[in-house]
Amino acid sequence: LETPLANDLLYLNACMWIYDKTDGIIIYITGNKEEIMFSLTRDKKMFEEVIRRVRVLSDLLKEQKTPILEPSNDCTDCQYYQRCFITKKNTKQVSLSEMLGLGKD
């Protein structure tokens, strides 16, 4: 894991604003008991985006409309992915060096 999961970042950032903290840490423990740590400094724009999304959700629920579906990490491997989202594309990860024709020799 090279970067923290987006949901964890949003949650920690919201908690830091709610509890008036400036720094936080996300710790993941792997299956072989290794720790992976990420530090985060609270971000006002990120928090404002969460508030905006909550307001949109609240408005949709008040109007008894179906909320906008947002994919999660679990969705990508789900056998029903295509029922919720556009057709899954099987793409190959391409590095910048490969795009520039500087592939491994």
Tab-separated table of C-alpha atoms in Angstrom:
chain	number	residue	atom	x	y	z
A	1	LEU	CA	0.000	0.000	0.000
A	2	GLU	CA	1.688	3.181	-1.191
A	3	THR	CA	-1.083	5.648	-0.401
A	4	PRO	CA	-3.918	5.612	2.127
A	5	LEU	CA	-7.410	4.709	0.966
A	6	ALA	CA	-9.514	7.708	-0.071
A	7	ASN	CA	-12.302	6.911	2.407
A	8	ASP	CA	-9.795	6.796	5.250
A	9	LEU	CA	-8.339	10.164	4.225
A	10	LEU	CA	-11.768	11.797	4.075
A	11	TYR	CA	-12.799	10.306	7.422
A	12	LEU	CA	-9.606	11.287	9.242
A	13	ASN	CA	-9.684	14.792	7.771
A	14	ALA	CA	-13.305	15.273	8.891
A	15	CYS	CA	-12.443	14.003	12.386
A	16	MET	CA	-9.530	16.435	12.633
A	17	TRP	CA	-11.831	19.371	11.817
A	18	ILE	CA	-14.545	18.162	14.193
A	19	TYR	CA	-12.105	17.655	17.091
A	20	ASP	CA	-9.959	20.710	16.225
A	21	LYS	CA	-6.747	18.764	15.547
A	22	THR	CA	-4.201	19.750	12.908
A	23	ASP	CA	-2.386	16.444	12.338
A	24	GLY	CA	-3.488	12.836	12.202
A	25	ILE	CA	-2.136	9.384	11.426
A	26	ILE	CA	-3.600	6.466	9.491
A	27	ILE	CA	-2.102	3.101	10.421
A	28	TYR	CA	-2.704	-0.084	8.448
A	29	ILE	CA	-1.609	-3.451	9.821
A	30	THR	CA	-0.882	-6.021	7.125
A	31	GLY	CA	-1.582	-9.733	7.293
A	32	ASN	CA	2.022	-10.386	8.331
A	33	LYS	CA	1.716	-7.841	11.185
A	34	GLU	CA	3.699	-5.068	9.514
A	35	GLU	CA	2.597	-1.484	10.074
A	36	ILE	CA	2.139	1.025	7.276
A	37	MET	CA	1.692	4.593	8.520
A	38	PHE	CA	0.568	7.767	6.783
A	39	SER	CA	0.447	11.222	8.345
A	40	LEU	CA	-2.081	13.839	7.310
A	41	THR	CA	-2.433	17.548	7.970
A	42	ARG	CA	-6.030	18.701	7.918
A	43	ASP	CA	-7.223	20.201	4.658
A	44	LYS	CA	-10.058	22.737	4.538
A	45	LYS	CA	-10.936	22.137	0.863
A	46	MET	CA	-11.222	18.394	1.468
A	47	PHE	CA	-13.527	19.014	4.453
A	48	GLU	CA	-15.674	21.471	2.480
A	49	GLU	CA	-16.060	18.867	-0.284
A	50	VAL	CA	-17.270	16.294	2.261
A	51	ILE	CA	-19.783	18.814	3.628
A	52	ARG	CA	-20.995	19.544	0.088
A	53	ARG	CA	-21.466	15.836	-0.607
A	54	VAL	CA	-23.363	15.357	2.666
A	55	ARG	CA	-25.681	18.254	1.778
A	56	VAL	CA	-26.359	16.788	-1.671
A	57	LEU	CA	-27.131	13.405	-0.093
A	58	SER	CA	-29.395	15.028	2.506
A	59	ASP	CA	-31.297	16.982	-0.158
A	60	LEU	CA	-31.798	13.889	-2.303
A	61	LEU	CA	-33.073	11.892	0.669
A	62	LYS	CA	-35.485	14.691	1.677
A	63	GLU	CA	-36.821	14.738	-1.887
A	64	GLN	CA	-37.086	10.923	-1.772
A	65	LYS	CA	-34.770	10.614	-4.760
A	66	THR	CA	-32.220	7.872	-5.222
A	67	PRO	CA	-28.790	9.107	-4.088
A	68	ILE	CA	-25.925	9.257	-6.550
A	69	LEU	CA	-24.016	5.985	-6.533
A	70	GLU	CA	-20.316	6.326	-5.756
A	71	PRO	CA	-18.062	3.328	-6.373
A	72	SER	CA	-15.955	1.979	-3.545
A	73	ASN	CA	-12.790	-0.107	-3.640
A	74	ASP	CA	-14.940	-3.206	-3.181
A	75	CYS	CA	-16.870	-2.460	-6.382
A	76	THR	CA	-14.032	-3.067	-8.815
A	77	ASP	CA	-13.930	-6.828	-8.232
A	78	CYS	CA	-17.692	-7.304	-7.805
A	79	GLN	CA	-19.415	-9.625	-10.261
A	80	TYR	CA	-22.335	-7.147	-10.459
A	81	TYR	CA	-20.150	-4.123	-11.278
A	82	GLN	CA	-21.754	-3.612	-14.690
A	83	ARG	CA	-25.236	-3.360	-13.168
A	84	CYS	CA	-24.218	-0.292	-11.181
A	85	PHE	CA	-21.597	1.359	-13.343
A	86	ILE	CA	-20.489	1.554	-16.941
A	87	THR	CA	-18.845	-1.456	-18.484
A	88	LYS	CA	-15.602	-2.300	-16.759
A	89	LYS	CA	-12.623	-1.830	-19.014
A	90	ASN	CA	-9.694	-4.161	-18.699
A	91	THR	CA	-6.779	-1.828	-19.095
A	92	LYS	CA	-3.085	-2.331	-18.636
A	93	GLN	CA	-1.127	-0.044	-16.334
A	94	VAL	CA	1.333	1.944	-18.439
A	95	SER	CA	4.236	3.832	-16.938
A	96	LEU	CA	5.274	7.285	-18.080
A	97	SER	CA	8.554	5.906	-19.443
A	98	GLU	CA	6.657	3.365	-21.574
A	99	MET	CA	4.393	6.127	-22.905
A	100	LEU	CA	7.458	8.099	-23.940
A	101	GLY	CA	9.052	5.072	-25.587
A	102	LEU	CA	11.680	4.663	-22.909
A	103	GLY	CA	10.683	1.084	-22.038
A	104	LYS	CA	12.951	-1.331	-20.240
A	105	ASP	CA	15.860	-2.520	-22.381
